[in-house]
Coordinates of C-alpha atoms in Angstrom, one line a residue:
M1 CA -29.5 -5.1 -11.9
E2 CA -31.5 -2.8 -14.0
G3 CA -33.4 0.3 -12.8
E4 CA -32.3 2.6 -10.3
E5 CA -30.0 2.3 -7.1
K6 CA -30.0 4.6 -4.2
P7 CA -26.9 6.4 -3.1
A8 CA -24.9 4.8 -0.5
Q9 CA -24.8 7.4 2.3
E10 CA -22.8 5.8 5.1
A11 CA -20.4 2.9 5.7
D12 CA -21.9 0.4 8.2
M13 CA -18.7 -0.1 10.4
E14 CA -17.8 0.2 13.9
P15 CA -15.8 3.5 14.1
V16 CA -18.7 5.4 12.5
V17 CA -20.1 7.8 15.1
T18 CA -22.7 10.5 15.1
S19 CA -22.0 13.9 13.8
G20 CA -20.9 17.1 15.5
A21 CA -20.6 20.8 14.9
S22 CA -18.1 23.2 13.9
E23 CA -18.6 26.5 16.0
S24 CA -17.7 27.2 19.6
V25 CA -20.1 26.1 22.3
P26 CA -20.6 27.0 26.0
R27 CA -17.9 25.6 28.4
V28 CA -19.2 22.9 30.6
L29 CA -19.3 24.0 34.3
S30 CA -17.4 21.9 36.9
G31 CA -19.2 19.4 38.8
D32 CA -19.5 15.8 39.6
P33 CA -18.6 13.7 36.4
Q34 CA -21.1 11.0 37.2
N35 CA -23.9 13.5 37.1
I36 CA -23.0 15.1 33.8
S37 CA -25.9 15.3 31.4
D38 CA -25.8 13.9 27.8
V39 CA -25.9 17.4 26.4
D40 CA -23.1 18.6 28.7
A41 CA -21.0 15.4 27.8
F42 CA -21.5 16.2 24.0
N43 CA -20.6 19.9 24.5
L44 CA -17.5 18.8 26.4
L45 CA -16.3 16.5 23.8
L46 CA -17.1 18.9 21.0
E47 CA -15.1 21.6 22.8
M48 CA -12.3 19.3 22.8
K49 CA -12.8 18.7 19.2
L50 CA -13.0 22.4 18.2
K51 CA -9.7 23.1 20.2
R52 CA -7.9 20.8 17.9
R53 CA -9.5 22.3 14.8
R54 CA -7.5 25.0 13.2
E55 CA -9.1 28.1 12.0
R56 CA -6.5 28.4 9.2
P57 CA -5.2 24.9 8.7
N58 CA -1.8 24.2 7.2
L59 CA -3.0 21.9 4.4
P60 CA -1.0 20.0 1.6
R61 CA -1.0 21.4 -1.8
T62 CA -3.3 18.5 -3.0
V63 CA -6.2 19.8 -0.9
T64 CA -9.0 21.9 -2.7
Q65 CA -11.3 23.9 -0.4
L66 CA -14.8 24.4 -1.4
V67 CA -17.7 26.4 0.5
A68 CA -21.4 25.4 0.5
E69 CA -24.2 28.1 0.4
D70 CA -24.7 27.6 4.2
G71 CA -21.1 28.3 4.9
S72 CA -20.1 24.6 5.5
R73 CA -16.5 24.0 4.3
V74 CA -15.4 21.0 2.1
Y75 CA -11.7 19.9 1.9
V76 CA -11.3 17.7 -1.1
V77 CA -7.9 15.8 -1.0
G78 CA -6.8 14.8 -4.4
T79 CA -4.9 11.4 -4.2
A80 CA -3.0 9.0 -6.2
H81 CA -4.3 5.5 -5.2
F82 CA -0.9 4.0 -5.1
S83 CA 0.9 6.7 -3.1
D84 CA 2.5 7.0 0.4
D85 CA 2.5 10.7 -0.1
S86 CA -1.3 10.6 -0.5
K87 CA -1.8 8.7 2.6
R88 CA 0.1 11.3 4.6
D89 CA -1.9 14.2 3.0
V90 CA -5.1 12.4 4.1
V91 CA -3.9 11.9 7.6
K92 CA -2.7 15.6 7.9
T93 CA -5.8 17.0 6.5
I94 CA -8.1 15.2 8.9
R95 CA -5.9 16.0 11.9
E96 CA -5.8 19.7 10.8
V97 CA -9.5 20.3 10.3
Q98 CA -11.1 17.9 12.7
P99 CA -14.1 17.1 10.3
D100 CA -17.6 16.3 11.1
V101 CA -17.9 14.1 7.9
V102 CA -15.2 12.1 5.8
V103 CA -16.4 11.0 2.4
V104 CA -14.3 8.6 0.5
E105 CA -14.3 7.5 -3.2
L106 CA -15.7 4.0 -2.3
C107 CA -19.0 2.4 -2.6
Q108 CA -20.6 -0.6 -0.6
Y109 CA -19.1 -3.2 -3.1
R110 CA -15.7 -2.1 -2.4
V111 CA -15.9 -1.2 1.3
S112 CA -14.1 -4.5 2.4
M113 CA -10.8 -3.0 1.6
L114 CA -11.0 -0.7 4.7
K115 CA -10.9 -3.5 7.1
M116 CA -8.2 -5.8 5.3
D117 CA -4.6 -5.6 6.3
E118 CA -1.9 -4.6 3.8
K119 CA -0.7 -8.2 3.2
T120 CA -4.1 -9.6 2.4
L121 CA -4.9 -6.8 0.1
L122 CA -1.7 -7.2 -1.6
R123 CA -2.4 -10.8 -2.2
E124 CA -5.9 -10.3 -3.2
A125 CA -5.0 -7.6 -5.7
K126 CA -2.5 -9.8 -7.4
E127 CA -4.8 -12.9 -7.6
V128 CA -7.3 -12.7 -10.5
S129 CA -8.9 -16.1 -10.2
L130 CA -11.8 -17.9 -11.8
E131 CA -13.8 -17.6 -8.6
K132 CA -13.4 -13.7 -8.8
L133 CA -14.5 -13.9 -12.4
Q134 CA -17.6 -16.0 -11.5
Q135 CA -18.5 -13.6 -8.7
A136 CA -18.1 -10.6 -10.9
V137 CA -20.4 -12.1 -13.8
R138 CA -23.1 -13.2 -11.3
Q139 CA -23.0 -9.6 -9.8
N140 CA -22.9 -7.5 -13.0
G141 CA -23.7 -9.8 -15.8
L142 CA -21.4 -11.4 -18.5
M143 CA -19.9 -8.4 -20.3
S144 CA -19.8 -6.1 -17.2
G145 CA -18.3 -8.8 -15.2
L146 CA -15.7 -9.5 -17.8
M147 CA -14.9 -5.7 -18.1
Q148 CA -14.5 -5.5 -14.2
M149 CA -11.9 -8.4 -14.3
L150 CA -10.1 -6.6 -17.0
L151 CA -9.9 -3.5 -14.8
L152 CA -8.9 -5.6 -11.9
K153 CA -6.0 -6.9 -14.1
V154 CA -4.9 -3.3 -14.7
S155 CA -4.8 -2.7 -10.8
A156 CA -3.1 -6.0 -10.3
H157 CA -0.4 -5.0 -12.7
I158 CA 0.3 -1.8 -10.9
T159 CA 0.2 -3.7 -7.6
E160 CA 2.7 -6.3 -8.9
Q161 CA 4.9 -3.5 -10.3
L162 CA 5.1 -1.4 -7.2
G163 CA 4.5 -4.1 -4.3
M164 CA 1.8 -1.8 -2.9
A165 CA -1.8 -2.7 -2.4
P166 CA -4.4 0.0 -3.7
G167 CA -6.7 2.2 -1.5
G168 CA -4.2 3.0 1.3
E169 CA -5.5 6.5 1.5
F170 CA -9.0 5.3 2.2
R171 CA -7.8 3.1 5.0
E172 CA -6.0 5.9 6.5
A173 CA -8.9 8.2 6.2
F174 CA -11.2 5.5 8.0
K175 CA -8.6 5.2 10.7
E176 CA -8.2 8.9 11.4
A177 CA -12.1 9.5 11.1
S178 CA -12.5 7.0 13.9
K179 CA -10.2 9.2 16.2
V180 CA -12.3 12.5 15.6
P181 CA -15.3 12.9 18.0
F182 CA -18.6 12.7 16.3
C183 CA -17.1 12.2 13.0
K184 CA -19.3 10.3 10.3
F185 CA -17.7 8.2 7.6
H186 CA -19.6 8.2 4.2
L187 CA -19.3 6.3 1.0
G188 CA -19.3 8.7 -1.7
D189 CA -18.9 6.7 -5.0
R190 CA -21.6 5.5 -7.3
P191 CA -22.1 1.6 -6.9
I192 CA -19.8 -0.2 -9.2
P193 CA -22.3 -2.5 -10.9
V194 CA -24.1 0.7 -12.2
T195 CA -20.9 2.2 -13.6
F196 CA -20.0 -0.8 -15.4
K197 CA -23.3 -1.6 -16.8
R198 CA -23.6 2.0 -18.0
A199 CA -20.1 1.9 -19.5
I200 CA -20.8 -1.4 -21.3
A201 CA -24.0 -0.1 -22.5
A202 CA -22.2 3.1 -24.0
L203 CA -19.9 0.9 -26.3
S204 CA -20.5 -0.9 -29.5
F205 CA -19.4 -4.5 -29.9
W206 CA -16.2 -3.5 -31.7
Q207 CA -15.3 -0.9 -29.2
K208 CA -15.6 -3.6 -26.5
V209 CA -13.5 -6.0 -28.2
K210 CA -10.8 -3.1 -28.8
L211 CA -10.9 -1.9 -25.3
A212 CA -10.7 -5.5 -23.9
W213 CA -7.6 -6.2 -26.2
G214 CA -5.9 -3.0 -24.8
L215 CA -6.5 -4.1 -21.1
C216 CA -5.4 -7.6 -21.7
F217 CA -1.9 -6.7 -23.1
L218 CA -1.0 -4.2 -20.6
S219 CA 2.5 -4.7 -19.6
D220 CA 4.3 -1.3 -19.4
P221 CA 6.6 -1.1 -16.2
I222 CA 5.8 1.4 -13.6
S223 CA 8.0 2.8 -10.8
K224 CA 7.2 4.5 -7.5
D225 CA 8.6 7.7 -9.0
D226 CA 6.0 7.5 -11.7
V227 CA 3.2 7.3 -9.2
E228 CA 4.4 10.4 -7.2
R229 CA 4.8 12.4 -10.5
C230 CA 1.1 11.4 -11.1
K231 CA 0.2 13.4 -8.0
Q232 CA -1.5 15.9 -10.5
K233 CA -3.4 13.1 -11.9
D234 CA -4.2 9.7 -10.4
L235 CA -1.9 7.0 -12.0
L236 CA -4.7 4.4 -12.3
E237 CA -7.1 7.0 -13.9
Q238 CA -4.4 8.3 -16.1
M239 CA -3.8 4.7 -17.4
M240 CA -7.3 4.3 -18.0
A241 CA -7.7 7.7 -19.6
E242 CA -5.0 6.8 -22.0
M243 CA -6.7 3.5 -22.9
I244 CA -10.4 5.0 -23.2
G245 CA -9.4 8.2 -24.8
E246 CA -10.7 7.2 -28.0
F247 CA -14.0 6.3 -26.5
P248 CA -15.5 9.5 -25.2
D249 CA -18.8 7.7 -24.1
L250 CA -16.8 5.4 -21.8
H251 CA -14.8 8.4 -20.5
R252 CA -18.3 10.1 -19.6
T253 CA -19.5 7.0 -17.7
I254 CA -16.5 6.1 -15.9
V255 CA -15.2 9.6 -15.0
S256 CA -17.6 12.5 -15.8
E257 CA -20.7 10.8 -14.3
R258 CA -18.8 9.8 -11.2
D259 CA -17.6 13.5 -10.9
I260 CA -21.2 14.3 -10.7
Y261 CA -22.0 11.7 -8.1
L262 CA -19.0 12.5 -5.9
T263 CA -20.0 16.1 -6.1
Y264 CA -23.6 15.3 -5.0
M265 CA -22.5 13.2 -2.0
L266 CA -20.1 15.7 -0.8
R267 CA -22.8 18.4 -0.9
Q268 CA -25.2 16.1 0.8
A269 CA -22.5 15.7 3.7
A270 CA -21.8 19.5 3.9
R271 CA -25.2 20.2 5.6
R272 CA -25.6 22.5 8.7
L273 CA -25.6 20.5 11.9
E274 CA -28.2 21.0 14.7
L275 CA -26.7 21.2 18.2
P276 CA -28.5 19.2 21.0
R277 CA -30.6 21.0 23.4
A278 CA -30.9 20.5 27.2
S279 CA -34.7 20.9 26.7
D280 CA -37.4 21.4 24.2
A281 CA -37.8 24.9 25.4
E282 CA -34.4 25.9 24.1
P283 CA -34.1 27.4 20.6
R284 CA -32.6 25.3 17.9
K285 CA -29.2 26.1 16.9
C286 CA -27.5 24.9 13.6
V287 CA -24.0 25.5 12.6
P288 CA -21.9 25.0 9.3
S289 CA -20.2 21.6 9.0
V290 CA -16.7 20.7 8.0
V291 CA -16.2 17.8 5.5
V292 CA -13.1 16.1 4.2
G293 CA -13.4 14.2 0.9
V294 CA -10.9 11.7 -0.3
V295 CA -10.8 11.2 -4.1
G296 CA -8.7 10.4 -6.9
M297 CA -6.8 13.4 -8.3
G298 CA -8.5 13.1 -11.6
H299 CA -12.0 13.7 -10.2
V300 CA -11.0 17.1 -8.4
P301 CA -11.5 19.3 -11.6
G302 CA -14.9 17.8 -12.3
I303 CA -16.0 18.2 -8.5
E304 CA -15.0 21.9 -8.7
K305 CA -16.8 22.4 -12.1
N306 CA -20.0 20.9 -10.7
W307 CA -19.9 22.3 -7.3
S308 CA -22.1 25.2 -8.0
T309 CA -24.4 23.6 -10.4
D310 CA -27.9 22.0 -10.0
L311 CA -27.3 18.2 -10.0
N312 CA -29.7 15.4 -10.6
I313 CA -28.3 12.0 -10.0
Q314 CA -31.3 10.1 -11.1
E315 CA -30.3 9.8 -14.7
I316 CA -26.8 8.6 -14.1
M317 CA -28.2 5.9 -11.6
T318 CA -30.4 4.3 -14.2
V319 CA -29.2 1.3 -16.0
P320 CA -30.2 1.4 -19.6
P321 CA -31.8 -1.7 -21.1
P322 CA -29.3 -3.8 -23.3
S323 CA -29.3 -2.8 -27.0
I324 CA -29.7 -5.0 -29.9
S325 CA -25.9 -5.1 -30.5
G326 CA -25.4 -5.8 -26.9
R327 CA -27.6 -8.8 -26.8
V328 CA -26.0 -10.1 -30.1
S329 CA -22.5 -9.6 -28.5
R330 CA -23.5 -11.5 -25.3
V331 CA -24.9 -14.4 -27.5
A332 CA -21.7 -14.4 -29.5
V333 CA -19.5 -14.3 -26.6
K334 CA -21.4 -17.3 -24.9
A335 CA -21.5 -19.3 -28.0
A336 CA -17.7 -18.8 -28.5
F337 CA -17.1 -19.7 -25.0
F338 CA -19.2 -22.9 -25.0
G339 CA -18.0 -23.7 -28.6
L340 CA -14.3 -23.4 -27.3
L341 CA -15.2 -25.6 -24.3
G342 CA -16.9 -28.3 -26.2
Y343 CA -14.0 -28.5 -28.7
S344 CA -11.6 -28.6 -25.8
L345 CA -13.5 -31.5 -24.1
Y346 CA -13.7 -33.3 -27.5
W347 CA -9.9 -32.8 -28.2
M348 CA -8.9 -34.0 -24.8
G349 CA -11.3 -37.0 -24.8
R350 CA -10.0 -38.1 -28.3
R351 CA -6.3 -37.7 -27.2
T352 CA -7.0 -39.5 -23.9
M353 CA -8.8 -42.4 -25.9
N354 CA -5.8 -42.7 -28.2
L355 CA -3.3 -42.9 -25.4
V356 CA -5.4 -45.6 -23.5
L357 CA -5.7 -47.6 -26.6
S358 CA -2.0 -47.5 -27.3
L359 CA -1.2 -49.2 -24.0
P360 CA -0.1 -52.9 -24.3
A361 CA -2.8 -54.1 -22.0
A362 CA -5.4 -52.3 -24.1
Q363 CA -4.0 -53.8 -27.3
F364 CA -4.0 -57.4 -25.7
C365 CA -7.6 -57.0 -24.7
L366 CA -8.7 -55.7 -28.2
Q367 CA -6.7 -58.7 -29.9
R368 CA -8.7 -61.2 -27.4
V369 CA -12.0 -59.5 -28.1
S370 CA -11.2 -59.8 -31.9
E371 CA -10.3 -63.4 -31.5
A372 CA -13.4 -64.1 -29.6
R373 CA -15.8 -62.8 -32.2
P374 CA -18.1 -65.4 -33.8
G375 CA -17.2 -66.8 -37.2
R376 CA -13.3 -66.4 -36.8

């Protein structure tokens, strides 16, 4: 999947509704509810929403407030992906500010977790099967697919240790957004195939081997207290940072570039909203929007840093062509895989044949054949 991928703007799911506004609007006059116009109905629902919205919301300490040039407000909730407290922080923030848009750190390739129940997700997270490996390889290529499975192993390790499925804060954000009138739900993360392919391209062959070795033998125990202590830095991202700390290029592609992408998507969401007009003769009226972003705590400093800078995401959306070392490593991995497969089949076939020939019935048949040979 080389070339460029366009940003995923919005989740294609039932609870997603159209956007609203964030300033007071005229009160609807009383009358027959059946004869109310679409504009009046919109204004009535919007007024109900604005009554719930707090001018000075009581927000959790994990929330960072940013302001766009047009006055739109963005509340970034920094979360730990395996944390009950983070789920409560997300719910409280959305209820307090009644946003027009909710942006989450997911892409279209991971959106399925929003509709799965906790038990299904827990089972899926713990199972790293051959079928998942084949799907990852088909989707991302051999090296990127293998790296994705190794990262899934890290997530499965945390899931098994804590008995908690990842992404609970995103599911809570999805549920709460569906309860807010005219609230859109956006997917704000870079597509995962682009991230993995750029990450793999940034590593040399030996760096890939070293990273894979570290991921394969991850076994440190983790407690729920460890997760909550990591509210200042997401647990999964902290574990990844410890493993990739000696690979600055990998940190750039997995963390820093996604900081830029998430910032871009939050700024795209934080645009002034146009209120509906009863007729074309009425002047257009635009108001600032309110946005809630739900991201891993490790991305918050990068979002703050990039908020006021000019961003161009075209470069970080391009998948570089494979290098010579990358092509050599892929050939080496394939050769090693098929070599081991061939040797295993040969060894199993030889062992099976020896077992069959050692059976009394086989010995008897061989003896009869030997006796039946001409000249004997």
